[in-house]
PDB file of C-alpha atoms in Angstrom:
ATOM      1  CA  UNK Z1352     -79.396 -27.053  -1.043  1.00 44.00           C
ATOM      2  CA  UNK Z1353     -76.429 -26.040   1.191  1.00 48.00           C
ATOM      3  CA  UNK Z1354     -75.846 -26.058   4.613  1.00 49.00           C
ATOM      4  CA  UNK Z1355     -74.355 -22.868   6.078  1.00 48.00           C
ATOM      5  CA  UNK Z1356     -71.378 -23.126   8.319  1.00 49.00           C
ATOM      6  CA  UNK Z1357     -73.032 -21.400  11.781  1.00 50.00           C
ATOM      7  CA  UNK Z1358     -76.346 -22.446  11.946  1.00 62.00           C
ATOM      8  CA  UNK Z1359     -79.758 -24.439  10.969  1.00 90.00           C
ATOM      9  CA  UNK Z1360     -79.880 -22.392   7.859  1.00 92.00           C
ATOM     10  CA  UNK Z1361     -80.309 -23.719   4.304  1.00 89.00           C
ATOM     11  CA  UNK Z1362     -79.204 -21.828   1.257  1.00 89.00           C
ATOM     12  CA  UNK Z1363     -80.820 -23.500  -1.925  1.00 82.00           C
ATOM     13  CA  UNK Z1364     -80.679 -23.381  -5.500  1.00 83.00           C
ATOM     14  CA  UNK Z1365     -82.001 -20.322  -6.151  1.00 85.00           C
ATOM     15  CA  UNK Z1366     -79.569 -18.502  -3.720  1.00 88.00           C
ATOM     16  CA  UNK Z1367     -82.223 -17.670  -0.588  1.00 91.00           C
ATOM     17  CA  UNK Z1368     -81.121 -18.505   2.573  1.00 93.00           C
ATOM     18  CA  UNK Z1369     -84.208 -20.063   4.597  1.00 93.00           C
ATOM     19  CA  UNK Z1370     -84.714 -22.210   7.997  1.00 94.00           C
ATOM     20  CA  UNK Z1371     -83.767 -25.881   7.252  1.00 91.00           C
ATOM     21  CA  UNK Z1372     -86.541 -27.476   8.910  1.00 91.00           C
ATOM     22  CA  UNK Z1373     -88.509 -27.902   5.431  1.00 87.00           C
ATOM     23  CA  UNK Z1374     -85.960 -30.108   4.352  1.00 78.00           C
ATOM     24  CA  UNK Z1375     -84.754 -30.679   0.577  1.00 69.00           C
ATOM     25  CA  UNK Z1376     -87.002 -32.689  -1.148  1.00 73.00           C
ATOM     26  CA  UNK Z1377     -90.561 -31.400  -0.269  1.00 84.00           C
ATOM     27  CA  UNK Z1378     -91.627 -28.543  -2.198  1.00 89.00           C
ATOM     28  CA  UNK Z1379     -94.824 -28.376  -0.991  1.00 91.00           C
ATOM     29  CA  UNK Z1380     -92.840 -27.648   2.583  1.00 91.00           C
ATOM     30  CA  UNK Z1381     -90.877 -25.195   1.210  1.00 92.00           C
ATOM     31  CA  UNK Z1382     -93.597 -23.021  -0.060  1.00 93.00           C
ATOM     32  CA  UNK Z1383     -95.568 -23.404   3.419  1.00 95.00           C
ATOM     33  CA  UNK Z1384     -92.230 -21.832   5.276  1.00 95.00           C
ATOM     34  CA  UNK Z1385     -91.897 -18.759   2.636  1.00 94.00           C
ATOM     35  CA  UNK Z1386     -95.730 -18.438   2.264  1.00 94.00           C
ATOM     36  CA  UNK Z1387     -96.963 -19.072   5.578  1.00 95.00           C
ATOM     37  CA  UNK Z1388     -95.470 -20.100   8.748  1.00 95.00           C
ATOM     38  CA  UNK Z1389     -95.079 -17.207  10.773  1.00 94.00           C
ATOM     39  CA  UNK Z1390     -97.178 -14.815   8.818  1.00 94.00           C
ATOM     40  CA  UNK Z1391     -99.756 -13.494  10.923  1.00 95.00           C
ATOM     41  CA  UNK Z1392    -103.293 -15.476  10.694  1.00 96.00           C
ATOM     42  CA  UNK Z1393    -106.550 -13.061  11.480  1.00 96.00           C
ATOM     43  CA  UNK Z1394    -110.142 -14.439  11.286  1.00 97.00           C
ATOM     44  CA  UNK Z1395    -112.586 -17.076  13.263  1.00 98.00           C
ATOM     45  CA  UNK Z1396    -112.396 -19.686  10.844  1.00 98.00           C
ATOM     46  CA  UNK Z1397    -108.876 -19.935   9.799  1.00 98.00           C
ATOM     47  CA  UNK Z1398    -107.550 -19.586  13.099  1.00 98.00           C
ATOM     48  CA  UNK Z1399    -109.761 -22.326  14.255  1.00 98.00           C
ATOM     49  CA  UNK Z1400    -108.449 -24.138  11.453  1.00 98.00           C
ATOM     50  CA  UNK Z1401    -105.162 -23.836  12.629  1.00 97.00           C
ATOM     51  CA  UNK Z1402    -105.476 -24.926  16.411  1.00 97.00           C
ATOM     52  CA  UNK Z1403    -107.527 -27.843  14.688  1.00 98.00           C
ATOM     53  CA  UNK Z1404    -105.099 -29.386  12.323  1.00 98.00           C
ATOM     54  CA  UNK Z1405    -102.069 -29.130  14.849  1.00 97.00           C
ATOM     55  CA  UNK Z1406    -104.499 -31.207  17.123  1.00 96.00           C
ATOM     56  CA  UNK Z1407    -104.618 -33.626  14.246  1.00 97.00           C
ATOM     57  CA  UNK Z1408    -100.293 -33.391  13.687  1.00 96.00           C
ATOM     58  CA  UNK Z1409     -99.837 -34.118  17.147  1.00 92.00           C
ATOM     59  CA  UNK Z1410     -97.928 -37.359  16.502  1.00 91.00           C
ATOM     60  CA  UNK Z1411     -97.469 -37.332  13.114  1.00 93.00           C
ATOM     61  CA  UNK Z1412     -95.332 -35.322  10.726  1.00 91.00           C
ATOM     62  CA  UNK Z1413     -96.837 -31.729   9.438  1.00 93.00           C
ATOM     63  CA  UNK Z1414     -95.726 -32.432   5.745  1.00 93.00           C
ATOM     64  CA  UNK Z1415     -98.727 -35.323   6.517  1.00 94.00           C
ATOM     65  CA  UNK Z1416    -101.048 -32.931   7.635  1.00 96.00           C
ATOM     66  CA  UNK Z1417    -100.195 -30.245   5.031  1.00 95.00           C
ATOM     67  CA  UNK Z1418    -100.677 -32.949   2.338  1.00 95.00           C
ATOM     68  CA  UNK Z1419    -104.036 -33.491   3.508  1.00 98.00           C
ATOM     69  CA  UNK Z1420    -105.201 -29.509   4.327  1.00 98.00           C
ATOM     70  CA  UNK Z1421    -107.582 -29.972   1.088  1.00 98.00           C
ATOM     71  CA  UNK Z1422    -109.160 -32.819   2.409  1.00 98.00           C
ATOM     72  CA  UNK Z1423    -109.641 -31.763   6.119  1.00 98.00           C
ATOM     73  CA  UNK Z1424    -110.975 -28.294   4.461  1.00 98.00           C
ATOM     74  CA  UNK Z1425    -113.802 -30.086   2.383  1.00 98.00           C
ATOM     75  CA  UNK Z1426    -114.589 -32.538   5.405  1.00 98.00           C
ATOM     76  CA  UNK Z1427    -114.770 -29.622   7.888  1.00 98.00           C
ATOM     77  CA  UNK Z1428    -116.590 -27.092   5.458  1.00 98.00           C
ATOM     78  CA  UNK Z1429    -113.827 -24.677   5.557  1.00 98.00           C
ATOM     79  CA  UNK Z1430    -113.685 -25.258   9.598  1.00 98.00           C
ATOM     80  CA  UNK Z1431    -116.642 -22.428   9.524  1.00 98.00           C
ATOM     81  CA  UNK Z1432    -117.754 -22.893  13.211  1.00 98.00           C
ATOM     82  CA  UNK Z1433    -121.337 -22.889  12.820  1.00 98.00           C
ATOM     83  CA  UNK Z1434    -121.030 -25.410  10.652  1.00 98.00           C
ATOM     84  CA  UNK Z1435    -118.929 -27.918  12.136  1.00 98.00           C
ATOM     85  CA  UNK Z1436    -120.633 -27.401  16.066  1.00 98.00           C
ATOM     86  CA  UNK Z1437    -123.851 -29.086  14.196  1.00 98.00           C
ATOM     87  CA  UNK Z1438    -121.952 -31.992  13.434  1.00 98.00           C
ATOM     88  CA  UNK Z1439    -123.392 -35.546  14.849  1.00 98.00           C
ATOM     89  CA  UNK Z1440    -122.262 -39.243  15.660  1.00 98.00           C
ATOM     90  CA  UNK Z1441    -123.196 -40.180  11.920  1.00 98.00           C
ATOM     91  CA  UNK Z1442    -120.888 -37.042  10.799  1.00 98.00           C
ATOM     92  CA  UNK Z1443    -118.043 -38.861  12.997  1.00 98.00           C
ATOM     93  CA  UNK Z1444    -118.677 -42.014  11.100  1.00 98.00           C
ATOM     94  CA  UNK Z1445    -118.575 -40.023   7.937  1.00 98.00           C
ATOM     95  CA  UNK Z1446    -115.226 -38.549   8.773  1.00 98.00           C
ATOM     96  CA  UNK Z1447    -113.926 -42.048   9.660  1.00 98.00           C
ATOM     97  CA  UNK Z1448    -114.311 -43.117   6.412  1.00 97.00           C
ATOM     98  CA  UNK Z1449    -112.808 -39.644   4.787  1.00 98.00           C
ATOM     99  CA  UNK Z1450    -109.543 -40.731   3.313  1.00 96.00           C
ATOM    100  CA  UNK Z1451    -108.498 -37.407   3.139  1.00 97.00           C
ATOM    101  CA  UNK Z1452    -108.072 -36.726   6.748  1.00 98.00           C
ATOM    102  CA  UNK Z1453    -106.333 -38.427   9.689  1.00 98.00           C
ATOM    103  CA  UNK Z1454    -109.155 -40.880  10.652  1.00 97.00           C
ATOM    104  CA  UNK Z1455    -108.739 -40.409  14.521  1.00 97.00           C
ATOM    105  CA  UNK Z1456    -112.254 -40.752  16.435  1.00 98.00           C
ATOM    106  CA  UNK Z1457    -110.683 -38.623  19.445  1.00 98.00           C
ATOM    107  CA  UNK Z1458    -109.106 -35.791  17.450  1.00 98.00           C
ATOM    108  CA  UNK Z1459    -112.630 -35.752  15.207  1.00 98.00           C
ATOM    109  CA  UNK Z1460    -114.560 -35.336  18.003  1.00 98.00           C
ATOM    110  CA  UNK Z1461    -112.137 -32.164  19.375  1.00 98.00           C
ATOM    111  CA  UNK Z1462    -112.441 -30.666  16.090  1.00 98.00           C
ATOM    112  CA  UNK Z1463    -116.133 -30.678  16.807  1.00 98.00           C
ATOM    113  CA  UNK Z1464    -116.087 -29.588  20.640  1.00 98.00           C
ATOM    114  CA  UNK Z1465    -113.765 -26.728  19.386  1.00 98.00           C
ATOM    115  CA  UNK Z1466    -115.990 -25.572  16.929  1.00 98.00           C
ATOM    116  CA  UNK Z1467    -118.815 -25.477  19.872  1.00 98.00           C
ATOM    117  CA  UNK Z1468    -116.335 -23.849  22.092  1.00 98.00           C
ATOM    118  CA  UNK Z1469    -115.701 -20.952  19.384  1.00 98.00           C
ATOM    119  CA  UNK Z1470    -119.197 -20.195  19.417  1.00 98.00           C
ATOM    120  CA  UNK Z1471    -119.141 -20.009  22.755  1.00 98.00           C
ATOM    121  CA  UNK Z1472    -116.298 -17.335  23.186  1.00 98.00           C
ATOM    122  CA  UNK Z1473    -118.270 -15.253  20.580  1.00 97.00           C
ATOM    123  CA  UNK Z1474    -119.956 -13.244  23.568  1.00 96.00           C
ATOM    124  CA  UNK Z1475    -116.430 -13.258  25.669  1.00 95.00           C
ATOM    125  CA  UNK Z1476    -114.435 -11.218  22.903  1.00 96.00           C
ATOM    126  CA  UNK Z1477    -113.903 -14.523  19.861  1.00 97.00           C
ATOM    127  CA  UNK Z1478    -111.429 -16.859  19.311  1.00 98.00           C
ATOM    128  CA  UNK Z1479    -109.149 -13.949  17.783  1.00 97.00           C
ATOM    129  CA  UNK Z1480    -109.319 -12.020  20.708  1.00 97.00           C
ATOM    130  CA  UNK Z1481    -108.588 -14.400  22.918  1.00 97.00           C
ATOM    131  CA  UNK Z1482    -105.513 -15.889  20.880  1.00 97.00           C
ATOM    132  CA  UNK Z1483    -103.531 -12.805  19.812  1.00 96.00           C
ATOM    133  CA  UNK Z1484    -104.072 -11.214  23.451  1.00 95.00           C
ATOM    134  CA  UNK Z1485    -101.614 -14.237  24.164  1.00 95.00           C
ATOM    135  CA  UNK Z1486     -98.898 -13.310  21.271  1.00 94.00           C
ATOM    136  CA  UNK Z1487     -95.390 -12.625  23.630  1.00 93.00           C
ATOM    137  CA  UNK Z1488     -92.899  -9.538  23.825  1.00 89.00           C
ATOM    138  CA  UNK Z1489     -90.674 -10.004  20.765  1.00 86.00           C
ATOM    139  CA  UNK Z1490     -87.578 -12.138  22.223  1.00 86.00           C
ATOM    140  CA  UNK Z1491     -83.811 -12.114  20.489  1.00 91.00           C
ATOM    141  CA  UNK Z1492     -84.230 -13.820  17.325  1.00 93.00           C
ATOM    142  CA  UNK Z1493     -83.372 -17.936  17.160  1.00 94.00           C
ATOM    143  CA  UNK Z1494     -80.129 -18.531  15.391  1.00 93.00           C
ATOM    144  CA  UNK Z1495     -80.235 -22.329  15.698  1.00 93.00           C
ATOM    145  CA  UNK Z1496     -83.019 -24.639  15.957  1.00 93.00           C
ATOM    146  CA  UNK Z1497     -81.586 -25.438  19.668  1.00 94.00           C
ATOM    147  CA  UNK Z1498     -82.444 -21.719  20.119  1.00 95.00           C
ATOM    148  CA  UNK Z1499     -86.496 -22.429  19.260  1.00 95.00           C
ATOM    149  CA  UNK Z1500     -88.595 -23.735  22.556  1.00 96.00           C
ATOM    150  CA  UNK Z1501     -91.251 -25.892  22.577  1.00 96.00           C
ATOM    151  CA  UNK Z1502     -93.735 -24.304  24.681  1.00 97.00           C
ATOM    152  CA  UNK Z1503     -93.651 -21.100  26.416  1.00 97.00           C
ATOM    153  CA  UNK Z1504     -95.465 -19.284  29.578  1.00 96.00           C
ATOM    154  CA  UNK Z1505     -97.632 -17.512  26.998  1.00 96.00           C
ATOM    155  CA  UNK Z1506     -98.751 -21.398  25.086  1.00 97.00           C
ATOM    156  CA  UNK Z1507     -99.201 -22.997  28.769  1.00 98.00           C
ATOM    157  CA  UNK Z1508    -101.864 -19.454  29.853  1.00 97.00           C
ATOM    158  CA  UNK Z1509    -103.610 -20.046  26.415  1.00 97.00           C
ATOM    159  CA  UNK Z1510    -103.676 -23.881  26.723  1.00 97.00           C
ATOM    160  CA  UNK Z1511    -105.202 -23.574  30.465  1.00 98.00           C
ATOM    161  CA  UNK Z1512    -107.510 -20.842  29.045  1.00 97.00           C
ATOM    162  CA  UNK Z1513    -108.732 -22.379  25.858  1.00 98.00           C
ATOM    163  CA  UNK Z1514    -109.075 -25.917  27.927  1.00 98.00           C
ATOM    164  CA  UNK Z1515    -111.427 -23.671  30.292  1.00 97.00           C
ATOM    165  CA  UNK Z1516    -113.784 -22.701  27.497  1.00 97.00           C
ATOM    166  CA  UNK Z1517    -113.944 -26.326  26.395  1.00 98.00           C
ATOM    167  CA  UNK Z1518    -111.318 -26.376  23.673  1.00 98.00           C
ATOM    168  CA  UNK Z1519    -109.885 -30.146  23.024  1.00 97.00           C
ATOM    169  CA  UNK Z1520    -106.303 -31.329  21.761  1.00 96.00           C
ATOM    170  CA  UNK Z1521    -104.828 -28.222  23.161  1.00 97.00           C
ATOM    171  CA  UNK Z1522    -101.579 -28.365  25.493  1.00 96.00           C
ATOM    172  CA  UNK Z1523     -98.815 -26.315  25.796  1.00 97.00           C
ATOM    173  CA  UNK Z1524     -96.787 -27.656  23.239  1.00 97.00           C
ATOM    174  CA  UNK Z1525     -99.480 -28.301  20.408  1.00 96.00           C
ATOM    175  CA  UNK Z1526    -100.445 -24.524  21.475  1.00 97.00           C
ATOM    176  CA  UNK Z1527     -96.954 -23.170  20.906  1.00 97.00           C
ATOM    177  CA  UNK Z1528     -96.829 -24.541  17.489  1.00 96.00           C
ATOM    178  CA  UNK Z1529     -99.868 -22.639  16.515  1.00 97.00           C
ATOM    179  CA  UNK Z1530     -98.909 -19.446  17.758  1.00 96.00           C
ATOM    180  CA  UNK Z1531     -95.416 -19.905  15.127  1.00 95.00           C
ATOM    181  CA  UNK Z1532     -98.114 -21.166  12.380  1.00 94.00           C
ATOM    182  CA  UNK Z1533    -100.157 -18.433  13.258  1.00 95.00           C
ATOM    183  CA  UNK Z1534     -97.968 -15.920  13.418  1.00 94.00           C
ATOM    184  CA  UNK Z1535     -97.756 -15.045  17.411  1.00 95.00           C
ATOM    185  CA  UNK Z1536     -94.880 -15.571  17.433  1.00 94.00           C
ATOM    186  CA  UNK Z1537     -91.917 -15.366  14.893  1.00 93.00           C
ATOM    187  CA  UNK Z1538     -89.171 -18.199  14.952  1.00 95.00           C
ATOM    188  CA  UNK Z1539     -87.439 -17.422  11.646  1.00 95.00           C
ATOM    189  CA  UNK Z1540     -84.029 -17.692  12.297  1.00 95.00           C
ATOM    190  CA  UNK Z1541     -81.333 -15.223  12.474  1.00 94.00           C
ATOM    191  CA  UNK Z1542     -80.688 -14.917   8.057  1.00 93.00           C
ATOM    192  CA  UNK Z1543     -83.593 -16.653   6.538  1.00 95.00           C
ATOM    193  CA  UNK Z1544     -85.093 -14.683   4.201  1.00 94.00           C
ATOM    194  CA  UNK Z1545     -88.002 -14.556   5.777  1.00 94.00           C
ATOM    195  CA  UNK Z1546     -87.202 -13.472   9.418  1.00 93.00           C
ATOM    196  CA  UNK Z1547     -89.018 -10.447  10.464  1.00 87.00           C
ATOM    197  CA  UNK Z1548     -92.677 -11.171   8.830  1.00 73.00           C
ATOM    198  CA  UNK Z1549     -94.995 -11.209  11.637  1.00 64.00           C
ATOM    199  CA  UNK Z1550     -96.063  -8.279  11.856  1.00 57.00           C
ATOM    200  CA  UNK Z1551     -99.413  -7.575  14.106  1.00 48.00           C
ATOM    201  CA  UNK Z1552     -98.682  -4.456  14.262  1.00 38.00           C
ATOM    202  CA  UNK Z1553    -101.223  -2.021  15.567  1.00 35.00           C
ATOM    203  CA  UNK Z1554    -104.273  -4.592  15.835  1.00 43.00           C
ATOM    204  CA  UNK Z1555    -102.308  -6.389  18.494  1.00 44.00           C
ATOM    205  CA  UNK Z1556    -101.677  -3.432  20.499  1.00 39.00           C
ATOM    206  CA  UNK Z1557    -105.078  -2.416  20.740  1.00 45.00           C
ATOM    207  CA  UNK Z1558    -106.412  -5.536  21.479  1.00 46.00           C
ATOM    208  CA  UNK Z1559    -103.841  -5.343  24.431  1.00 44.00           C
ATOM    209  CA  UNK Z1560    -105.120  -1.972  25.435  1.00 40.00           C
ATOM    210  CA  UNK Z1561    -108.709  -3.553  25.695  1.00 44.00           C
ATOM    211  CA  UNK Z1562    -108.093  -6.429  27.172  1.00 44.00           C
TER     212      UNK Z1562
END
C-alpha cells in the first residue's frame, strides 16, 4: 500500500483508494472497512450485536474483537435477545471459560442486561427505532482522520437514553463508534472508495416523521 500525499488515505495493490485506518497487513480488516463499516445495519439482533461487541472493544483493539465475532456469536446465540436475557450466574461462568470471547465478568454481564433492556424497549418502539431516530444531519465529509470526532451530541442523547432503559457499557464515545459501525453515520473519507454508502434512505425519514 501507498500513502497519498493530502490525507489519511491508502491506495493499495489493487489500485482502490480506501481509509488507512485498517492498516496493511490485516486482511481480515480490510474486508470489514469495504464490506461493512459504515453500511447501514437494520434488525434487533444485529444491532444489539453491535452496541454489544463495542462494549467488549472498549480497551482493546477491534481487529481483537473482529477476530473473535465467531466466537462471541456462538456464545451469545447469535445475540438473539430472548435468548441471551435468560442467561444466569452459571451462563457467566460458562462464558468465563469461553476462549473465544473477551472473558470480562463486567462486560458479560452488560451483554446480558442489554439483552433484557431490548426486550424491554419492544413496547416503546425497539432497539431500531430508538437507534436510527438518533442517526445526525449528514455533515461535510472527513478528509483526514483529525477531521473524524469521537463522540457527538447525537452519541451523548443516545448514550443518556439507552443508559435510561438499562443499557450497560454504553457512553458517548463507545456509542459513537457504533453509530459509524452501524451505519448512522458515515466517516469514509473524502476519496475512499467507499465514501457515500450509508444510505438509510427513506426508512430513516419516516421513522423521523413518527417519532
Amino acid at each position: 500500500m501507498q500513502r497519498t500525499d493530502d490525507s489519511d488515505l491508502f491506495v493499495g495493490q489493487d489500485g482502490v483508494a480506501r481509509c488507512g485506518w485498517p492498516g496493511i497487513n490485516h486482511a481480515d480488516y480490510r474486508d470489514y472497512h469495504d464490506r461493512e463499516w459504515g453500511k447501514p445495519v437494520h434488525g434487533e439482533s444485529a444491532l444489539l450485536e453491535r452496541l454489544c461487541l463495542e462494549g467488549f472493544q472498549s480497551g482493546l483493539s477491534w481487529l481483537v474483537i473482529l477476530r473473535k465475532r465467531p466466537g462471541f456469536r456462538e456464545a451469545f446465540a447469535g445475540f438473539d435477545a430472548d435468548v441471551v436475557a435468560r442467561f444466569t450466574e452459571a451462563d457467566v461462568q460458562r462464558l468465563l471459560q469461553h476462549e473465544g470471547i473477551v472473558r470480562n465478568r463486567r462486560k458479560i454481564e452488560a451483554t446480558i442486561a442489554n439483552a433484557r433492556a431490548t426486550i424491554e424497549l419492544r413496547e416503546h418502539g425497539g432497539l431500531e427505532e430508538l437507534l436510527w431516530t438518533h442517526a445526525p444531519e449528514p455533515t461535510p465529509r472527513p478528509r483526514s482522520f483529525a477531521d473524524v470526532p469521537t463522540q457527538t451530541s447525537e452519541s451523548e442523547l443516545l448514550a443518556k437514553r439507552l443508559r435510561k432503559a438499562g443499557f450497560e457499557q454504553v457512553g458517548p464515545t463507545t456509542l459513537y463508534a457504533a453509530m459509524q459501525a452501524c451505519g448512522l453515520v458515515d466517516d469514509h473519507l473524502v476519496g475512499c472508495f467507499r465514501a457515500g454508502s450509508s444510505r438509510s434512505g427513506s426508512r430513516l425519514t419516516e421513522m423521523r416523521r413518527t417519532s
